[in-house]
Coordinates of C-alpha atoms in Angstrom, one line a residue:
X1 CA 0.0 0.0 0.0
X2 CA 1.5 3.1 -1.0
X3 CA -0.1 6.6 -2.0
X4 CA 0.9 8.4 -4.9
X5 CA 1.0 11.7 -2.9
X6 CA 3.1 15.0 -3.4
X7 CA 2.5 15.5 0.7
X8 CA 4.5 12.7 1.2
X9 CA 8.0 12.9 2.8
X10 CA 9.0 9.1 3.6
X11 CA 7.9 6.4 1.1
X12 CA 8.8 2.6 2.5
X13 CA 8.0 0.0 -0.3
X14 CA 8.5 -3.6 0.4
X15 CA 11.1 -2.5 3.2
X16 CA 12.9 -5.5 4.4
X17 CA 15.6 -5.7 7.6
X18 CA 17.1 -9.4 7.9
X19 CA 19.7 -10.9 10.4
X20 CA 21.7 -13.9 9.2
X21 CA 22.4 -15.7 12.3
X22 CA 24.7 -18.2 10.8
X23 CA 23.7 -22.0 11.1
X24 CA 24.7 -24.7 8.8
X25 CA 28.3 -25.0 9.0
X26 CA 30.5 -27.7 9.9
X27 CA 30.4 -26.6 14.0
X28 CA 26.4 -26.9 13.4
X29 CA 27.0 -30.3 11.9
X30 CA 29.4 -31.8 14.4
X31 CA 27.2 -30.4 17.5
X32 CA 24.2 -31.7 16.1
X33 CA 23.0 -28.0 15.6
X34 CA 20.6 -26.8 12.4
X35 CA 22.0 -27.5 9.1
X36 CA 20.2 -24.6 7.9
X37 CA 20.9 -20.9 8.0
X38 CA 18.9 -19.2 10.5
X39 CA 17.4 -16.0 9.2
X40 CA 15.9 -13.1 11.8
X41 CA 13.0 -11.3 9.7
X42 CA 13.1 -8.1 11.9
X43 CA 11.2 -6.6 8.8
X44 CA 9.4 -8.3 6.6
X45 CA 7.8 -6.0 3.5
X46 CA 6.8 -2.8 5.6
X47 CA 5.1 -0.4 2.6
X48 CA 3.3 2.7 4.2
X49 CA 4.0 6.4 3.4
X50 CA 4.6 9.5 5.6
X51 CA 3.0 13.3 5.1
X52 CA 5.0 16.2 5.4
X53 CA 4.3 17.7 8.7
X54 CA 2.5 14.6 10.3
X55 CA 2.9 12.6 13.6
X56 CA 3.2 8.8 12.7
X57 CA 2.5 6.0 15.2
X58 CA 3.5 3.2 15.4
X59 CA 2.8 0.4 18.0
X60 CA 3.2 -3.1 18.3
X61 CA 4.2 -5.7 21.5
X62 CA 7.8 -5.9 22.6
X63 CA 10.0 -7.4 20.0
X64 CA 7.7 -6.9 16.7
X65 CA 10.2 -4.8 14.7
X66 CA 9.4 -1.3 15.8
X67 CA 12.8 0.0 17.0
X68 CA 14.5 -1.9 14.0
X69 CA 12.2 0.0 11.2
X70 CA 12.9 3.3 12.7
X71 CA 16.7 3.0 12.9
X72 CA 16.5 0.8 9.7
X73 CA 14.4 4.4 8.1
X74 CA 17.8 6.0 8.9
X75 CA 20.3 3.9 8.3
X76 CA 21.4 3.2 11.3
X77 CA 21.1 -0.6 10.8
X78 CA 21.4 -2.1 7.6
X79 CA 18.5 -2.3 5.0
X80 CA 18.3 -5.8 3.1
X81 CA 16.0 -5.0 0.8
X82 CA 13.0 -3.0 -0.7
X83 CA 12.9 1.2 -0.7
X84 CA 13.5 4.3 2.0
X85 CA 12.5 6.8 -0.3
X86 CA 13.4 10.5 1.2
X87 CA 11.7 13.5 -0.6
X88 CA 12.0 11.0 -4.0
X89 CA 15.9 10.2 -3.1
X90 CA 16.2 6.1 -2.0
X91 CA 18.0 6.3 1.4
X92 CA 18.7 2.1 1.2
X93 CA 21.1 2.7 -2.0
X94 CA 23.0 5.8 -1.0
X95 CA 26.5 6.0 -0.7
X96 CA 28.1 6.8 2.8
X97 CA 29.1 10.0 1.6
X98 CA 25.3 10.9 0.2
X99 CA 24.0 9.5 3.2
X100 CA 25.9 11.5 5.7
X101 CA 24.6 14.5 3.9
X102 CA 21.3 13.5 4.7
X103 CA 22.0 13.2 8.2
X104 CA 21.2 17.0 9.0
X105 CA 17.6 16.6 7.7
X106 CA 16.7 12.7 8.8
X107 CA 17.5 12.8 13.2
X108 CA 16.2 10.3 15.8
X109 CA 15.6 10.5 19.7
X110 CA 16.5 7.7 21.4
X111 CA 14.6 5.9 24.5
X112 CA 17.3 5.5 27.0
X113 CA 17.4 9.6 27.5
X114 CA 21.0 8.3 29.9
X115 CA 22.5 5.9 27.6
X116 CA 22.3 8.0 24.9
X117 CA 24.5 10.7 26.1
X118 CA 27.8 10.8 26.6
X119 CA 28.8 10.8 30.3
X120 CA 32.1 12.5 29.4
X121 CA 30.5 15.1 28.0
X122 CA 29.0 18.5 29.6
X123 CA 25.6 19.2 28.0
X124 CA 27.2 22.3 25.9
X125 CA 29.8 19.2 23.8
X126 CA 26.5 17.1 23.5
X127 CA 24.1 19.7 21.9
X128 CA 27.1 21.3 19.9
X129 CA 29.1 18.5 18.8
X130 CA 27.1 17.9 15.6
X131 CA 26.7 21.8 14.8
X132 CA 30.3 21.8 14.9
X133 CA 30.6 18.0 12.7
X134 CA 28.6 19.6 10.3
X135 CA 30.5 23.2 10.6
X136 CA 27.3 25.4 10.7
X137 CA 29.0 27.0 13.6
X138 CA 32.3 27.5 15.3
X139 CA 33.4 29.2 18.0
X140 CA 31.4 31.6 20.1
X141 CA 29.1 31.0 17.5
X142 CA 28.4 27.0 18.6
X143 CA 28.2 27.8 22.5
X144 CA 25.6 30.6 21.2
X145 CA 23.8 28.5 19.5
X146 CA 23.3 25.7 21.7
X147 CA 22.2 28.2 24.7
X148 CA 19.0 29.0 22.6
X149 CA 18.5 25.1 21.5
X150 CA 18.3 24.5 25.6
X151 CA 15.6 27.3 26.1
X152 CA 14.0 26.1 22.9
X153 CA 13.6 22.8 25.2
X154 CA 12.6 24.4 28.1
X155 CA 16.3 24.2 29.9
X156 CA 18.2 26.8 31.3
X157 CA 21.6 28.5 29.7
X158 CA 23.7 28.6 32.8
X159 CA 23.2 24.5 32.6
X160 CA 25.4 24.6 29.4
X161 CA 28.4 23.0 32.0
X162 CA 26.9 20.5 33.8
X163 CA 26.8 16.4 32.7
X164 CA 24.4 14.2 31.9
X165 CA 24.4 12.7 35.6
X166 CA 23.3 16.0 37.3
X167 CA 20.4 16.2 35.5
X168 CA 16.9 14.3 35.9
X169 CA 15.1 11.6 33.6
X170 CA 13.4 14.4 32.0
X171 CA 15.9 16.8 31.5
X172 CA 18.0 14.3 29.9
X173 CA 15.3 13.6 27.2
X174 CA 15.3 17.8 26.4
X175 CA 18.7 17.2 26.0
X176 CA 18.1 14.5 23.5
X177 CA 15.7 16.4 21.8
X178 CA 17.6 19.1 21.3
X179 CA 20.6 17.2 20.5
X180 CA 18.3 15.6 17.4
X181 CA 17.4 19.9 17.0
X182 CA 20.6 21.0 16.5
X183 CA 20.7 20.7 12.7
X184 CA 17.4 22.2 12.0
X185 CA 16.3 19.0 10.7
X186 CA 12.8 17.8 8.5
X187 CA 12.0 14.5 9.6
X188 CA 12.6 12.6 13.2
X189 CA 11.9 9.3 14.4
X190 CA 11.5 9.0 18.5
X191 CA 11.8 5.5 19.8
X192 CA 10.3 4.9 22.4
X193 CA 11.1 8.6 24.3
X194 CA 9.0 8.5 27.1
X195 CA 9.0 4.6 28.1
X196 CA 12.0 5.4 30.6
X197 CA 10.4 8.6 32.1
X198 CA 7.9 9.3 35.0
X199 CA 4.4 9.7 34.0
X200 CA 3.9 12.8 35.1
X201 CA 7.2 14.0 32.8
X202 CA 5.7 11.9 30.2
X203 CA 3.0 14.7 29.0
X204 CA 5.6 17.8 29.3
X205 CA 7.9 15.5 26.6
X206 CA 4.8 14.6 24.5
X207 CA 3.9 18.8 24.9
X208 CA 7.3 19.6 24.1
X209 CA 7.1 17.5 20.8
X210 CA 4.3 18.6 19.9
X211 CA 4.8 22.5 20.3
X212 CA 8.4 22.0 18.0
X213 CA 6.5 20.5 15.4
X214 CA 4.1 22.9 14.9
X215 CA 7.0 26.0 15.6
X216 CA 9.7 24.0 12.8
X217 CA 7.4 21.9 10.8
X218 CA 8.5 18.6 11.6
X219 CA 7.3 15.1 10.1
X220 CA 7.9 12.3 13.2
X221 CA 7.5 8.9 13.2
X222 CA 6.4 8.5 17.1
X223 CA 7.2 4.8 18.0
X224 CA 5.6 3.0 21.4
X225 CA 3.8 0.2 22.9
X226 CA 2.2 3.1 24.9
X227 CA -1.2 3.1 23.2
X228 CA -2.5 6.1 25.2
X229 CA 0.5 8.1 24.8
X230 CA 0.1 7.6 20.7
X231 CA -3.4 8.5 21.1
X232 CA -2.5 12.0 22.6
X233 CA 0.4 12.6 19.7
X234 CA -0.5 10.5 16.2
X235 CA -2.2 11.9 13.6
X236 CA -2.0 8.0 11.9
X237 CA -1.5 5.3 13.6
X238 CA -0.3 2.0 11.8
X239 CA 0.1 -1.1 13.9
X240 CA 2.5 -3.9 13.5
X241 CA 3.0 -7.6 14.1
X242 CA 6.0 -9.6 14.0
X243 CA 7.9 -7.0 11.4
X244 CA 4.7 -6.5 9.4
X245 CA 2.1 -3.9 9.0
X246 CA -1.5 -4.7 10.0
X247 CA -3.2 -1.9 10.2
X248 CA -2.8 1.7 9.2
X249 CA -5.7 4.4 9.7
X250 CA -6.3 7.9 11.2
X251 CA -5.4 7.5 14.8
X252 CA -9.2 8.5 15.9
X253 CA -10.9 6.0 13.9
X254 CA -8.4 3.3 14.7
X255 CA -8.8 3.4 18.1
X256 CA -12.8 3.7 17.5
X257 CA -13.0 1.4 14.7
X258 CA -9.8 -1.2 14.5
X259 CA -10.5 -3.6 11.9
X260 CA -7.7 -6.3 12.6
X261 CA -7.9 -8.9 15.0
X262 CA -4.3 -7.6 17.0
X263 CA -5.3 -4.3 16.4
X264 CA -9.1 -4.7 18.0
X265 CA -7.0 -6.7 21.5
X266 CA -4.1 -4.2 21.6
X267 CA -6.8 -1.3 21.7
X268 CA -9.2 -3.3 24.2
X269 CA -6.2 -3.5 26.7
X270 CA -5.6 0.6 26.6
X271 CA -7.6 2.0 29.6
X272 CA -10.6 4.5 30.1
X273 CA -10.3 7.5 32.1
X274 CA -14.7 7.0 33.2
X275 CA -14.7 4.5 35.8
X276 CA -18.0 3.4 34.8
X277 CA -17.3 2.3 31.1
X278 CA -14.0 1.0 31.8
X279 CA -15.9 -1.7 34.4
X280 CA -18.0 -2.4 31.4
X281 CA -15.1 -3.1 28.5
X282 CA -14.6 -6.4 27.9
X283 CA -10.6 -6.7 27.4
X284 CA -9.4 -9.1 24.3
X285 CA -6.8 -11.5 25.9
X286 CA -4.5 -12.7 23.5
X287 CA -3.3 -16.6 24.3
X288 CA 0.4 -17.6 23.4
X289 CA 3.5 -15.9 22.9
X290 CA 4.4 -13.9 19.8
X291 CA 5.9 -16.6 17.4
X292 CA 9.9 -16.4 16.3
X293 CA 11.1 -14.0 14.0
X294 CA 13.4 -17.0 13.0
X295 CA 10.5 -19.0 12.0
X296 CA 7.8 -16.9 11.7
X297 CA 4.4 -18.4 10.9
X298 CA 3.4 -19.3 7.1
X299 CA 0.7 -17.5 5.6
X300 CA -1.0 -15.0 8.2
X301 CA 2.0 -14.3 10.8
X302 CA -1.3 -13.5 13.7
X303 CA -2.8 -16.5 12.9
X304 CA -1.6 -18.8 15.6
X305 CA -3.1 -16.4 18.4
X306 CA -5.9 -15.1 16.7
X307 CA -9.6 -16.1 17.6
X308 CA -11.0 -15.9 13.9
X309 CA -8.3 -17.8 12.1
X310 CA -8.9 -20.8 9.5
X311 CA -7.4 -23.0 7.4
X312 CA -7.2 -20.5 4.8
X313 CA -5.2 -18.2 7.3
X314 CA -2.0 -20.7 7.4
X315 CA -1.6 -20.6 3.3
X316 CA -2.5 -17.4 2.4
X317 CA -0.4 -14.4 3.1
X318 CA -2.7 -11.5 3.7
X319 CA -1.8 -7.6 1.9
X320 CA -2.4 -4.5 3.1
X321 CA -5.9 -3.1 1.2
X322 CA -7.9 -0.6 1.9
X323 CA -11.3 -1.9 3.8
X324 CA -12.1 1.8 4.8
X325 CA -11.4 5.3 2.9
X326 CA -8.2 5.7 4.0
X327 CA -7.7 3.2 6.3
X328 CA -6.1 -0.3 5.5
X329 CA -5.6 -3.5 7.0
X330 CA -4.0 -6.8 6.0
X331 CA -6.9 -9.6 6.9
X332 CA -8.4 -12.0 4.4
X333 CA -11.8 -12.5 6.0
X334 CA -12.4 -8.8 5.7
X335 CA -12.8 -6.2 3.0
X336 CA -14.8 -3.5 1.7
X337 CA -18.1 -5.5 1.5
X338 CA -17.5 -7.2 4.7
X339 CA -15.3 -4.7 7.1
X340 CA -16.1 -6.2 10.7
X341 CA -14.9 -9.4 11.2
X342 CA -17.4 -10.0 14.0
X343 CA -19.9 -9.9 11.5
X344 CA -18.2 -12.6 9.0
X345 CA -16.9 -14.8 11.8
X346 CA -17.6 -16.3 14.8
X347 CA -14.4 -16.5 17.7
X348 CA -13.1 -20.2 18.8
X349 CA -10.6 -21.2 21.3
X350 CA -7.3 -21.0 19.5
X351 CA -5.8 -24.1 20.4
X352 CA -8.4 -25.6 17.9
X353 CA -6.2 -24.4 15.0
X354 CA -2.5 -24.7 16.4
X355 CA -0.4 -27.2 14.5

């Protein structure tokens, strides 16, 4: 699924991460071990596109590729196949030398807002170190510069000195943030950057965010298993499952009308501020763990945990189509005719369909 949109400022087509693990060598065959080679599908054919100016989110359990497709969006870890299109320029194929060009426009915020900095390094070397890389600045000029990047994040000047230890969960993450700031860039991706905070810093970070968006125009792609905090922040919200995408709608009518199966128990499981409803919800408990990236299931990756599975759903690998204007999921007992599952299919106990 991908729009033919001049709005758009990240295009992934058929975007693929893979680890080879090794396997099938002679140690393998002397140990007893596999004979084959052991393949980690991190990604798996992620196609979805991103607006200029827009807050993508994307959520998913623990281990379903999230982290990996943002890092593998800039390069950070290698892409094995498929296309990163930037403002019609394919990130996956450029040189180093293109690529590190790039850097001052494509930026990421990390989760760990303490591992991510430099312990060594007073918050002034951290903030200016790559407007100096990049020599916008030298100088007077850098330490200048960096003292309005601080108040831009809500931190004070006279904290330019100080390390990374003096300073509090939250503070750190401004300091990320306007680390990722520092050379005025177009697009960000934020992993995760408010797991590791308090909640009540949680909502000053998302604020934050979403003030310097509006102020510089930027385009993020806002990753978490925090399906509240996307809620407040996304204006899309696309949802993924064992390094493929499921779902992908405007982030009110996904969380009012998910289509998938995963997407309709993640939601079910995000909790409502009104007492009273919330001791009505029923919650969608998933059974099982989510399956190997090394072996992932054939056909439909979800179908081993899913209560609407069939035959069908082991041979048949489902696309991404749009059941909804503007809002796709990747399902074979739904479509446009037939968008609710619940009213094509009746739930069983899963085990009925295990192999």
């Amino acid at each position: 699924m991908s729009e033919t949109n001049g709005n758009n400022l990240i295009s992934l087509e058929d975007l693929k991460v893979y680890y080879d693990l090794g396997g099938g060598g002679l140690l393998d065959r002397i140990t007893g071990g596999s004979t084959e080679r052991r393949v980690v599908k991190a990604v798996d054919g992620v196609t979805f596109d991103i607006k200029q100016g827009e807050t993508l989110g994307l959520v998913g359990e623990s281990g379903c590729g999230k982290s990996t497709l943002g890092k593998a969006l800039l390069r950070l870890t290698p892409i094995s196949g498929g296309k990163a299109i930037y403002k019609g320029k394919d990130i996956a194929h450029m040189s180093d030398s293109e690529m590190r060009e790039q850097r001052k426009n494509l930026q990421m915020i990390f989760q760990d807002p303490y591992a991510s900095l430099n312990p060594r390094m007073t918050v002034g070397n951290i903030i200016g170190e790559p407007i100096r890389t990049f020599g916008l600045a030298n100088g007077q000029s850098v330490e200048t510069m960096v003292q309005e990047l601080m108040e831009t994040v809500g931190l004070s000047r006279k904290f330019i000195k100080r390390y990374p230890h003096e300073f509090s969960g939250g503070q750190r993450q401004r300091i990320g943030i306007a680390r990722a700031l520092a050379l005025d860039p177009e697009f960000i991706v934020a992993d995760e950057p408010i797991s590791a905070l308090d909640v009540s810093i949680q909502a000053q970070i998302m604020n934050l965010m979403d003030d310097l968006q509006k102020e510089k125009d930027l385009t993020y792609l806002f990753i978490s298993h925090d399906l509240r905090a996307v809620r407040h922040v996304a204006d899309r919200v696309a949802v993924m499952y064992l390094g493929e995408i499921v779902e992908l709608a405007e982030g009110k009518e996904i969380y009012e009308e998910p289509l998938h199966p995963y997407s309709k128990a993640l939601i079910s499981a995000v909790p409502v501020p009104d007492p009273e409803i919330e001791a009505k919800r029923e919650r969608i408990i998933l059974t099982g763990d989510v399956p190997s990236p090394i072996n992932p299931p054939s056909g439909c990756h979800f179908h081993t945990r899913c209560p609407y599975s069939i035959d069908e759903c082991r041979k048949t690998e489902p696309q991404l189509v749009q059941i909804k204007p503007n809002h796709y999921a990747a399902c074979i007992r739904i479509n446009e005719e037939n968008p609710y599952i619940e009213d094509v299919a009746e739930p069983h106990e899963v085990e009925e369909i295990i192999d």
